XYZ file of C-alpha atoms in Angstrom:
711
model
C 6.722 -14.872 -50.161
C 9.807 -12.985 -48.998
C 8.616 -13.303 -45.416
C 8.216 -17.041 -45.717
C 11.522 -17.665 -47.432
C 13.331 -15.623 -44.791
C 11.681 -17.639 -42.078
C 12.479 -20.920 -43.749
C 16.222 -20.249 -43.472
C 16.001 -19.422 -39.775
C 18.110 -21.606 -37.475
C 15.192 -21.653 -35.054
C 12.984 -23.977 -37.071
C 10.869 -23.768 -40.150
C 7.378 -22.270 -40.072
C 4.775 -24.972 -39.782
C 2.454 -25.987 -42.572
C -0.652 -24.094 -41.589
C -4.244 -24.967 -42.208
C -5.490 -22.342 -44.688
C -8.927 -22.514 -43.072
C -7.547 -21.540 -39.658
C -9.482 -18.615 -38.153
C -8.657 -18.658 -34.474
C -8.663 -21.153 -31.573
C -9.450 -24.598 -32.936
C -12.820 -25.893 -31.767
C -12.376 -29.554 -32.748
C -9.559 -30.801 -30.553
C -8.677 -33.879 -28.500
C -7.467 -34.489 -24.943
C -3.738 -33.934 -24.435
C -1.211 -35.420 -21.978
C -3.747 -37.948 -20.688
C -1.209 -39.835 -18.538
C -0.273 -36.678 -16.646
C -3.972 -35.903 -16.223
C -4.543 -39.323 -14.615
C -1.537 -38.871 -12.312
C -2.777 -35.401 -11.383
C -6.230 -36.716 -10.445
C -4.701 -39.578 -8.418
C -2.450 -37.116 -6.557
C -5.446 -34.912 -5.730
C -7.353 -37.933 -4.379
C -4.290 -38.898 -2.334
C -4.034 -35.334 -1.056
C -7.660 -35.462 0.044
C -6.965 -38.787 1.796
C -3.954 -37.222 3.560
C -6.155 -34.372 4.730
C -8.754 -36.814 6.060
C -6.106 -38.788 7.971
C -4.675 -35.561 9.386
C -8.178 -34.449 10.357
C -8.789 -37.746 12.164
C -5.536 -37.625 14.124
C -5.144 -33.864 14.570
C -6.729 -31.526 17.072
C -6.338 -27.735 16.566
C -7.450 -27.168 20.148
C -3.888 -28.045 21.092
C -2.868 -24.712 19.576
C -5.878 -22.641 20.606
C -5.988 -23.620 24.288
C -3.138 -23.799 26.820
C -2.502 -27.330 28.062
C -1.931 -28.158 31.734
C 0.344 -30.830 33.179
C -2.424 -33.428 32.798
C -2.806 -32.819 29.050
C -6.149 -31.069 29.559
C -7.152 -27.848 27.773
C -7.797 -24.686 29.747
C -11.138 -23.081 28.955
C -12.485 -25.867 26.761
C -16.263 -26.100 26.913
C -17.793 -29.284 28.279
C -14.790 -30.114 30.503
C -14.005 -29.474 34.184
C -11.714 -26.678 32.984
C -14.497 -24.833 31.146
C -14.392 -21.891 33.554
C -10.660 -22.191 34.150
C -9.275 -20.378 31.111
C -5.836 -19.353 32.426
C -2.706 -21.461 32.901
C -0.690 -20.920 36.092
C 2.893 -22.061 36.752
C 3.402 -23.434 40.268
C 7.008 -22.260 40.508
C 7.680 -19.750 37.769
C 11.275 -19.331 38.954
C 12.045 -22.701 37.331
C 10.995 -21.291 33.961
C 14.354 -19.529 33.757
C 15.880 -22.965 33.094
C 17.309 -23.735 29.620
C 14.866 -26.665 29.537
C 12.180 -24.142 28.551
C 13.923 -23.360 25.287
C 14.897 -26.985 24.615
C 11.535 -28.685 25.263
C 9.251 -25.621 25.077
C 7.953 -26.768 28.451
C 8.558 -25.190 31.861
C 9.754 -27.877 34.373
C 7.052 -27.201 36.964
C 3.439 -28.171 37.498
C 1.033 -26.195 35.338
C -2.595 -25.870 36.391
C -5.703 -24.331 34.834
C -7.207 -21.635 37.082
C -10.147 -19.245 36.787
C -8.119 -16.202 37.826
C -4.535 -15.287 38.578
C -3.270 -14.642 42.149
C -3.522 -11.040 43.294
C -1.282 -11.168 46.371
C 1.995 -12.551 47.726
C 1.642 -15.763 49.735
C 3.588 -18.951 50.446
C 2.575 -22.443 51.485
C 4.524 -21.966 54.695
C 2.418 -18.876 55.480
C -0.742 -20.862 54.766
C 0.306 -23.524 57.289
C 1.025 -20.823 59.813
C -2.470 -19.390 59.188
C -4.269 -22.720 58.704
C -6.936 -21.738 61.209
C -7.781 -18.702 59.039
C -10.397 -20.230 56.727
C -10.462 -17.314 54.257
C -6.675 -17.460 53.836
C -6.788 -21.253 53.471
C -9.623 -21.266 50.935
C -7.957 -18.579 48.829
C -4.674 -20.490 48.637
C -6.313 -23.876 47.986
C -7.869 -22.685 44.704
C -4.352 -22.719 43.234
C -3.607 -26.274 44.392
C -4.147 -29.497 42.469
C -7.766 -30.711 42.204
C -8.772 -32.802 45.226
C -6.309 -31.192 47.602
C -8.262 -30.476 50.790
C -6.534 -30.929 54.087
C -2.926 -31.911 53.771
C -2.246 -35.500 54.749
C 1.416 -35.096 53.916
C 4.137 -33.154 55.557
C 5.026 -29.708 54.262
C 8.186 -31.080 52.629
C 6.233 -33.835 50.831
C 3.578 -31.413 49.572
C 6.220 -29.065 48.168
C 8.243 -31.942 46.747
C 5.246 -33.433 44.903
C 3.959 -29.942 44.059
C 0.445 -30.641 45.302
C 0.303 -26.918 45.977
C 2.503 -24.081 44.738
C 5.263 -23.202 47.151
C 4.381 -19.542 46.585
C 1.934 -17.399 44.672
C 2.773 -14.010 43.186
C 0.507 -11.138 42.089
C -0.023 -11.826 38.402
C -1.974 -10.726 35.380
C -3.333 -12.919 32.565
C -1.260 -12.630 29.407
C -1.839 -14.972 26.454
C -4.057 -17.032 28.783
C -1.164 -17.487 31.229
C -0.441 -15.943 34.602
C 2.604 -13.675 34.489
C 4.000 -11.572 37.362
C 2.541 -8.073 37.589
C 5.704 -6.179 36.674
C 6.023 -2.407 36.864
C 8.821 0.131 37.104
C 9.206 2.690 39.880
C 11.963 5.269 39.538
C 13.738 2.974 37.107
C 13.597 -0.012 39.513
C 11.751 -3.195 38.526
C 8.963 -4.133 40.958
C 6.245 -6.761 41.311
C 3.046 -5.339 42.789
C 5.124 -2.343 43.913
C 7.615 -4.557 45.769
C 11.256 -5.027 44.832
C 11.706 -8.134 47.017
C 9.488 -10.994 48.078
C 9.679 -14.214 50.081
C 9.930 -17.455 48.078
C 8.515 -20.860 48.989
C 11.300 -21.747 51.423
C 11.325 -18.402 53.203
C 14.264 -16.800 51.384
C 14.090 -13.232 50.072
C 14.198 -12.985 46.289
C 14.507 -10.007 43.938
C 11.968 -9.000 41.313
C 14.704 -9.402 38.691
C 14.701 -13.153 39.406
C 11.060 -13.245 38.343
C 11.876 -11.226 35.251
C 14.461 -13.822 34.189
C 11.924 -16.599 34.723
C 9.179 -14.784 32.850
C 11.561 -14.092 29.997
C 12.184 -17.817 29.729
C 8.532 -18.250 28.790
C 8.264 -15.000 26.855
C 10.968 -16.136 24.458
C 8.493 -18.820 23.388
C 5.331 -16.678 23.527
C 6.440 -13.257 22.224
C 5.399 -14.121 18.705
C 1.919 -15.070 19.911
C 1.688 -11.762 21.796
C 2.365 -9.777 18.640
C -0.071 -12.023 16.812
C -2.863 -11.225 19.254
C -2.314 -7.477 18.885
C -2.253 -7.800 15.119
C -5.529 -9.723 15.285
C -7.061 -6.915 17.367
C -5.930 -4.352 14.790
C -7.515 -6.350 12.001
C -10.739 -6.690 13.988
C -11.020 -2.903 14.384
C -9.878 -1.849 10.910
C -11.124 -4.525 8.503
C -13.964 -2.312 7.232
C -11.578 0.477 6.208
C -9.158 -2.016 4.697
C -11.929 -3.292 2.411
C -12.786 0.276 1.374
C -9.140 0.960 0.511
C -8.914 -2.245 -1.525
C -12.089 -1.296 -3.409
C -10.501 2.056 -4.246
C -7.417 0.191 -5.516
C -9.639 -1.933 -7.749
C -11.332 1.143 -9.254
C -8.004 2.919 -9.839
C -6.542 -0.205 -11.505
C -9.538 -0.502 -13.813
C -9.345 3.166 -14.818
C -5.616 2.881 -15.509
C -6.163 -0.070 -17.865
C -8.950 1.673 -19.741
C -6.862 4.824 -20.163
C -3.878 2.844 -21.505
C -5.685 2.717 -24.853
C -5.044 6.435 -25.164
C -1.986 7.021 -22.964
C 0.353 4.048 -23.547
C 2.409 5.859 -26.175
C 2.339 9.132 -24.259
C 3.629 7.497 -21.051
C 6.423 5.692 -22.864
C 7.722 8.627 -24.917
C 7.517 11.006 -21.954
C 9.663 8.567 -19.996
C 12.167 8.139 -22.857
C 12.455 11.904 -23.385
C 12.881 12.316 -19.637
C 15.691 9.745 -19.556
C 17.448 11.420 -22.484
C 17.058 14.794 -20.763
C 18.371 13.521 -17.416
C 21.385 11.876 -19.046
C 21.994 15.046 -21.084
C 21.907 17.138 -17.915
C 24.336 14.682 -16.342
C 26.739 15.161 -19.254
C 26.541 18.944 -18.924
C 27.035 18.808 -15.149
C 30.084 16.543 -15.494
C 31.577 18.932 -18.054
C 30.887 21.897 -15.771
C 32.599 20.168 -12.817
C 35.496 19.139 -15.074
C 35.954 22.693 -16.323
C 35.555 24.323 -12.888
C 38.388 22.183 -11.454
C 40.799 23.502 -14.080
C 43.784 25.081 -12.356
C 42.779 23.831 -8.874
C 45.843 22.416 -7.056
C 45.800 18.623 -7.003
C 42.835 18.338 -9.372
C 45.012 17.077 -12.226
C 46.142 14.033 -10.275
C 44.951 10.695 -11.617
C 42.914 8.106 -9.753
C 45.929 5.812 -9.936
C 48.047 8.448 -8.167
C 45.831 8.696 -5.066
C 45.098 4.978 -4.876
C 42.200 3.404 -3.009
C 40.419 5.806 -0.630
C 37.567 5.062 1.777
C 36.198 8.608 1.437
C 34.543 8.787 -1.976
C 34.515 12.589 -1.851
C 38.273 12.574 -2.502
C 37.663 11.274 -6.022
C 35.159 14.057 -6.702
C 37.989 16.577 -6.396
C 39.752 15.107 -9.458
C 39.127 16.245 -13.032
C 39.733 12.708 -14.251
C 36.752 11.440 -12.252
C 34.324 13.865 -13.886
C 35.843 13.165 -17.297
C 35.204 9.450 -16.796
C 31.605 10.128 -15.687
C 31.055 12.341 -18.728
C 32.403 9.698 -21.134
C 30.209 6.992 -19.592
C 27.087 9.162 -19.778
C 27.882 10.100 -23.391
C 28.117 6.418 -24.280
C 24.772 5.754 -22.542
C 23.159 8.689 -24.359
C 24.450 7.513 -27.740
C 23.284 3.930 -27.085
C 19.777 5.111 -26.128
C 19.489 7.332 -29.195
C 20.780 4.597 -31.530
C 18.341 2.085 -30.017
C 15.469 4.503 -30.577
C 16.564 5.044 -34.181
C 17.000 1.375 -35.114
C 14.169 -0.035 -32.963
C 11.632 2.707 -33.541
C 9.311 0.504 -35.616
C 9.464 -2.312 -33.077
C 8.714 0.163 -30.292
C 5.758 1.461 -32.301
C 4.557 -2.123 -32.766
C 4.855 -2.737 -29.008
C 2.863 0.411 -28.216
C 0.244 -0.500 -30.829
C -0.137 -3.961 -29.277
C -0.500 -2.389 -25.835
C -3.260 -0.151 -27.137
C -4.870 -3.106 -28.896
C -4.738 -5.021 -25.621
C -6.671 -2.270 -23.872
C -9.213 -2.364 -26.709
C -9.529 -6.173 -26.437
C -10.196 -5.962 -22.712
C -12.861 -3.362 -23.460
C -14.675 -5.923 -25.641
C -14.159 -8.807 -23.178
C -14.696 -7.006 -19.866
C -15.452 -10.274 -18.069
C -11.762 -11.137 -18.393
C -10.913 -8.485 -15.782
C -12.834 -10.433 -13.177
C -11.388 -13.837 -14.016
C -8.535 -13.289 -11.513
C -11.243 -13.604 -8.849
C -11.671 -17.242 -9.896
C -7.911 -17.752 -9.780
C -7.830 -16.049 -6.374
C -10.603 -18.331 -5.074
C -8.799 -21.435 -6.340
C -5.503 -20.310 -4.787
C -7.295 -19.362 -1.548
C -8.781 -22.881 -1.417
C -5.322 -24.366 -1.979
C -3.767 -22.189 0.724
C -6.580 -22.900 3.181
C -6.442 -26.651 2.600
C -2.658 -26.657 2.885
C -2.706 -24.588 6.087
C -5.488 -26.624 7.726
C -3.796 -29.891 6.767
C -0.452 -28.636 8.095
C -2.058 -27.578 11.399
C -3.887 -30.886 11.821
C -0.713 -32.841 11.042
C 1.283 -30.674 13.465
C -1.283 -31.411 16.204
C -1.625 -35.108 15.437
C -1.129 -37.727 18.097
C -1.905 -38.413 21.703
C -0.443 -36.538 24.674
C 3.099 -37.652 25.463
C 4.200 -37.322 29.103
C 7.792 -37.092 30.267
C 9.558 -37.115 33.609
C 10.337 -33.598 34.846
C 12.995 -33.768 37.548
C 13.987 -30.998 39.906
C 17.627 -32.028 39.719
C 19.892 -32.684 36.756
C 21.262 -35.893 38.323
C 18.082 -37.894 37.788
C 18.734 -40.588 35.178
C 15.012 -40.845 34.404
C 14.728 -37.195 33.438
C 13.074 -36.532 30.064
C 11.932 -40.134 29.507
C 8.319 -40.963 28.685
C 5.988 -41.944 31.505
C 2.352 -42.798 32.257
C 0.662 -40.399 34.702
C -1.745 -43.041 36.085
C 1.046 -45.427 37.132
C 3.851 -42.964 37.721
C 3.431 -42.815 41.514
C 3.714 -46.610 41.746
C 7.137 -46.646 40.094
C 10.470 -46.192 41.850
C 11.196 -42.971 39.915
C 9.746 -40.822 42.686
C 11.995 -42.588 45.195
C 15.163 -42.268 43.142
C 14.353 -38.730 42.005
C 12.469 -36.965 44.820
C 10.135 -34.320 43.456
C 10.082 -35.759 39.942
C 6.760 -35.504 38.120
C 5.127 -37.060 35.086
C 3.959 -34.002 33.145
C 2.609 -33.340 29.672
C 5.361 -32.625 27.107
C 3.975 -32.692 23.549
C 1.759 -34.596 21.139
C 3.049 -37.568 19.196
C 2.773 -41.291 18.556
C 4.545 -44.412 17.341
C 2.305 -45.343 14.382
C 3.408 -45.290 10.730
C 1.605 -41.995 10.261
C 3.375 -40.319 13.177
C 6.791 -41.725 12.257
C 6.600 -40.245 8.759
C 4.832 -37.017 9.667
C 7.753 -34.965 8.292
C 7.517 -36.730 4.920
C 3.796 -36.035 4.824
C 4.418 -32.374 5.622
C 6.863 -32.163 2.695
C 4.289 -33.845 0.437
C 1.756 -31.291 1.664
C 4.050 -28.443 0.608
C 4.879 -29.951 -2.799
C 1.276 -30.727 -3.761
C 0.297 -27.253 -2.582
C 2.835 -25.742 -4.996
C 1.565 -27.990 -7.785
C -2.077 -27.018 -7.239
C -1.313 -23.299 -6.993
C 0.673 -23.396 -10.236
C -2.126 -25.359 -11.891
C -4.661 -22.715 -10.832
C -2.478 -20.003 -12.365
C -1.927 -22.074 -15.521
C -5.665 -22.614 -15.916
C -6.217 -18.861 -15.726
C -3.487 -18.133 -18.259
C -4.789 -20.709 -20.744
C -8.368 -19.481 -20.322
C -7.461 -15.842 -20.888
C -5.222 -16.748 -23.837
C -8.081 -18.571 -25.551
C -10.450 -15.640 -25.032
C -8.047 -12.997 -26.352
C -6.991 -15.201 -29.270
C -10.677 -15.357 -30.226
C -10.634 -11.554 -30.295
C -7.515 -11.287 -32.461
C -8.641 -13.844 -35.045
C -12.025 -12.139 -35.475
C -11.684 -10.463 -38.889
C -14.460 -7.951 -38.228
C -14.274 -6.719 -34.656
C -16.432 -6.925 -32.647
C -18.991 -8.571 -34.963
C -16.963 -11.781 -35.473
C -15.970 -12.203 -31.800
C -17.668 -15.440 -30.642
C -20.235 -15.285 -27.876
C -18.934 -15.855 -24.328
C -15.282 -16.275 -25.402
C -14.027 -16.494 -21.824
C -16.483 -19.221 -20.813
C -15.793 -21.203 -24.002
C -12.053 -20.970 -23.463
C -12.402 -22.111 -19.845
C -14.418 -25.130 -20.961
C -11.820 -26.100 -23.571
C -8.964 -25.784 -21.074
C -10.676 -27.964 -18.461
C -12.103 -30.532 -20.853
C -9.128 -31.103 -23.151
C -5.957 -29.737 -21.557
C -6.004 -30.520 -17.825
C -3.100 -32.938 -18.380
C -1.010 -30.386 -20.285
C -1.593 -27.701 -17.663
C -0.767 -30.203 -14.910
C 2.490 -31.163 -16.658
C 3.644 -27.550 -16.951
C 2.649 -26.898 -13.337
C 4.495 -30.012 -12.169
C 7.762 -28.919 -13.792
C 7.500 -25.485 -12.183
C 6.525 -26.949 -8.784
C 9.596 -29.215 -8.805
C 11.915 -26.249 -9.347
C 10.143 -24.194 -6.658
C 10.341 -27.105 -4.200
C 14.081 -27.418 -4.799
C 14.423 -23.662 -4.213
C 12.616 -24.009 -0.869
C 15.020 -26.786 0.153
C 17.987 -24.635 -0.865
C 16.642 -21.707 1.178
C 16.297 -24.023 4.184
C 19.866 -25.270 3.761
C 21.092 -21.694 3.388
C 19.368 -20.773 6.662
C 21.034 -23.711 8.404
C 24.480 -22.907 7.003
C 24.483 -19.238 7.974
C 26.553 -19.978 11.066
C 28.823 -22.373 9.171
C 32.436 -21.480 8.442
C 32.587 -23.561 5.256
C 33.034 -20.924 2.571
C 32.952 -23.421 -0.303
C 29.584 -24.798 0.810
C 28.179 -21.278 1.052
C 29.511 -20.397 -2.400
C 28.116 -23.586 -3.934
C 24.746 -23.013 -2.309
C 24.666 -19.424 -3.535
C 25.387 -20.589 -7.101
C 22.660 -23.229 -6.909
C 20.136 -20.684 -5.616
C 21.007 -18.304 -8.448
C 20.767 -21.039 -11.095
C 17.412 -22.323 -9.879
C 16.074 -18.776 -9.615
C 16.965 -18.211 -13.266
C 15.536 -21.609 -14.181
C 12.246 -20.789 -12.458
C 11.977 -17.475 -14.340
C 12.672 -19.203 -17.661
C 10.137 -21.964 -17.001
C 7.480 -19.406 -16.042
C 8.145 -17.496 -19.277
C 8.019 -20.622 -21.429
C 4.968 -22.040 -19.654
C 3.106 -18.797 -20.230
C 3.726 -18.865 -23.989
C 3.140 -22.610 -24.126
C -0.318 -22.184 -22.621
C -1.085 -19.567 -25.290
C -0.196 -22.049 -28.039
C -2.232 -24.753 -26.306
C -5.229 -22.413 -26.141
C -4.934 -21.628 -29.868
C -3.987 -24.962 -31.457
C -4.967 -27.551 -28.827
C -1.703 -29.522 -29.028
C 0.084 -31.258 -26.162
C 2.463 -29.493 -23.794
C 5.786 -30.495 -25.360
C 4.719 -29.722 -28.929
C 3.239 -26.388 -27.900
C 6.393 -25.525 -25.922
C 8.559 -26.322 -28.959
C 6.367 -24.257 -31.298
C 6.281 -21.310 -28.891
C 10.042 -21.406 -28.358
C 10.913 -21.402 -32.070
C 8.315 -18.745 -32.851
C 9.797 -16.467 -30.199
C 13.365 -17.160 -31.278
C 12.524 -16.207 -34.865
C 11.350 -12.843 -33.498
C 13.661 -12.441 -30.527
C 14.197 -8.662 -30.903
C 10.482 -7.982 -31.104
C 10.007 -10.178 -28.021
C 12.622 -8.237 -26.054
C 11.224 -4.822 -27.017
C 7.602 -5.747 -26.303
C 8.518 -7.399 -23.014
C 10.419 -4.363 -21.730
C 7.856 -1.808 -22.887
C 5.033 -3.833 -21.325
C 6.950 -4.374 -18.084
C 7.691 -0.657 -17.851
C 4.091 0.499 -18.326
C 2.703 -2.127 -15.956
C 5.370 -1.235 -13.415
C 4.244 2.379 -13.620
C 0.668 1.245 -13.124
C 1.485 -0.878 -10.071
C 3.535 1.921 -8.520
C 0.756 4.415 -9.201
C -2.030 2.233 -7.737
C -0.053 0.951 -4.748
C 1.545 4.329 -4.004
C -1.619 6.415 -4.244
C -3.752 4.062 -2.161
C -0.881 3.452 0.297
C -0.318 7.181 0.881
C -4.054 7.698 1.393
C -4.157 4.808 3.884
C -1.103 6.156 5.751
C -2.673 9.563 6.285
C -5.957 7.946 7.337
C -4.633 5.388 9.855
C -2.213 7.942 11.370
C -5.139 10.390 11.796
C -3.635 13.063 9.574
C -6.793 13.673 7.551
C -8.716 16.266 9.611
C -12.118 15.370 8.176
C -11.724 11.665 9.039
C -9.791 11.906 12.321
C -12.715 10.659 14.417
C -13.433 7.810 12.001
C -9.939 6.285 12.150
C -9.818 3.225 14.467
C -7.569 3.012 17.536
C -4.697 0.656 16.715
C -1.793 -1.061 18.470
C 0.293 -0.923 15.302
C -0.873 1.416 12.541
C 1.449 -0.380 10.136
C -0.662 -3.554 10.329
C -3.626 -2.252 8.285
C -1.281 -0.002 6.297
C 0.891 -2.888 5.102
C -2.243 -4.923 4.459
C -3.665 -2.155 2.273
C -0.347 -1.719 0.424
C 0.056 -5.456 -0.141
C -3.616 -5.862 -1.045
C -3.479 -2.912 -3.461
C -0.409 -4.378 -5.107
C -2.079 -7.788 -5.436
C -5.239 -6.228 -6.876
C -3.215 -4.166 -9.340
C -1.162 -7.260 -10.151
C -4.377 -9.233 -10.737
C -5.794 -6.665 -13.161
C -2.486 -6.032 -14.883
C -1.748 -9.751 -15.180
C -4.889 -9.995 -17.321
C -3.608 -7.112 -19.416
C -0.124 -8.638 -19.707
C -1.644 -11.991 -20.729
C -3.752 -10.167 -23.296
C -0.723 -8.401 -24.790
C 1.355 -11.606 -24.854
C -1.479 -13.494 -26.549
C -2.025 -10.766 -29.129
C 1.724 -10.668 -29.752
C 1.970 -14.399 -30.506
C -1.141 -14.146 -32.669
C 0.469 -11.177 -34.438
C 3.618 -13.203 -35.157
C 1.510 -16.116 -36.376
C -0.465 -13.699 -38.528
C 2.731 -12.426 -40.175
C 3.999 -15.936 -40.937
C 0.634 -17.373 -41.932
C -0.886 -14.636 -44.100
C 0.259 -12.325 -46.901
C -2.604 -9.831 -47.203
C -4.252 -11.523 -50.195
C -7.969 -12.056 -50.417
C -7.495 -15.746 -49.534
C -5.075 -15.073 -46.662
C -5.769 -11.584 -45.279
C -4.004 -10.130 -42.260
C -6.048 -10.067 -39.049
C -4.050 -7.292 -37.376
C -5.514 -3.805 -37.000
C -4.903 -0.894 -39.339
C -2.296 0.708 -37.069
C -0.067 -2.381 -37.186
C -0.579 -2.707 -40.951
C 0.499 0.904 -41.369
C 3.612 0.458 -39.221
C 4.623 -2.623 -41.241
C 3.721 -0.975 -44.554
C 1.315 -3.776 -45.349
C -2.276 -3.843 -46.451
C -5.049 -6.286 -47.224
C -6.039 -6.585 -50.833
C -9.737 -5.988 -51.440
C -11.799 -9.106 -51.937
C -13.217 -9.679 -55.406
C -16.988 -9.687 -55.643
């Protein structure tokens, strides 16, 4: 009764009137937050419709294949360019223009070819050797389709770019012809030549070509790295999977061993911290004493003022005295916390051990993160595919590419079929109607940015819902374990499957509401990050300060919402109430036990942090030695890589995610058992009618016991 009366005076709400027949997650429950459930379903249907529209209008081939000046794909099967897989620039010297970076399009004719040129040649040379059929036929393969015998003058052909004014020895790179650069004695050359003749007979340097090629490379460098990374994945994926399997086994073993080692790990760490701080105190005293009588050591920090060399302060006795006082305060605080919080620490360790025991009885829970991973993978895949199709939506848009900057028609849209009949070619000699990008004027194309933002927001909502579903499912399963009076005999059959069914059938709306709130905050954070990126070059200090404050506030808000959502889903899984009621009950329950919450949270975070570091570090070190060929036995088995860090980072990240997946189950288990433990304390008194459901270790720590039942 003392427990209840103490709770009733709490400023954080009175304990609820409990059902005396309560023995775990309520089976008879009703649907909650139905309106939000309906909105959630409608949004999903709308999202599917958006994906269908994007699929109808989009074409990923626009990313996969290079596009020539006619809007045709190089290397696409079933087209005249099927065997022409490489894009060639007629006059690559123009690619040094700033237009390349502005429009991502080089202002010269681009043609699909089957192979890159392997020699120097110019159109003027071809005319001089027009009776040499082999020379003529070789050069003509790099001209526009249909160009046979020139009916125009040389000036007209070069102006209209029917043929390239020159060809340069090139190599295919990212399905594009780039000059064959090399270095000889520190001098840049192209096909072993430092100079070459351009299309009008002038001598040009190889460095001019380098500037032009760099104009394109600035756009394509990222794709180059991407191709090499893809090659590394293709040659090392088998070993990456083996490393991730090892990470899974190590994570599982760590969780099983926590039943026996949780307390050992924690107290070893605490004793180590006390010992390190104690050594620090002794070292500071030794330094303080050794500086006694040293000239200048008795000066104060105020006397020497601000110094950029920190070592100056280490020559003062006052510095070491200050360090010693600070460390003494830290040591005293740690010892006092251990003295006054020892029972709460013991409770936290007992709950951690009980969590390991619960997972041992419900082993299927360890593999539930696979379902969450599949759901999130589906969300990511659908979001990415939809984003790609929307980004490639529309028909080819052609614009006027002028050779001079004085052309008033430059950069306006045009129609290739009728371009030669307009007066643009007369007013702007050499101007061409070339492919620029994909777009359109329909409602869909005008609001493509809005649809992309909707794609991001709904993606966040669905991902958070997938996580919420997993948390609610696991909470229901572990609550079934806690409220089983005789373990494991009273644990219901298939607790994980039953909990999943309850969450989907009754609480989709509640989970969607919690996910929506979190998605809104995350979406605002993304917008703030975008604004911060745009304002980096700004000189407005107040705007930067305000943005920094907003980012910090929304980061804290996101952490708080995640914490509250997690505990809310536990209450939903147990009692089956709506989101707001469950959030209120969880909040007041935690506030009535705020110290226990803080201790358990920190002890759990510490042990799981150790586990993640152990799994990620051990597997990462093993992968490093393997991929860098430093394991003699496996040297021949290691694949040849462009970047060894590609599979290494993948293994490290994958190991961390696997460990996080396993440990998230464990953390959810501990949090669920903790809330059930608090409910158990407030609900029951150990009598035969209301016995405690906690284990004997917790009863012993709390000096409580269950009274024997009368026969």
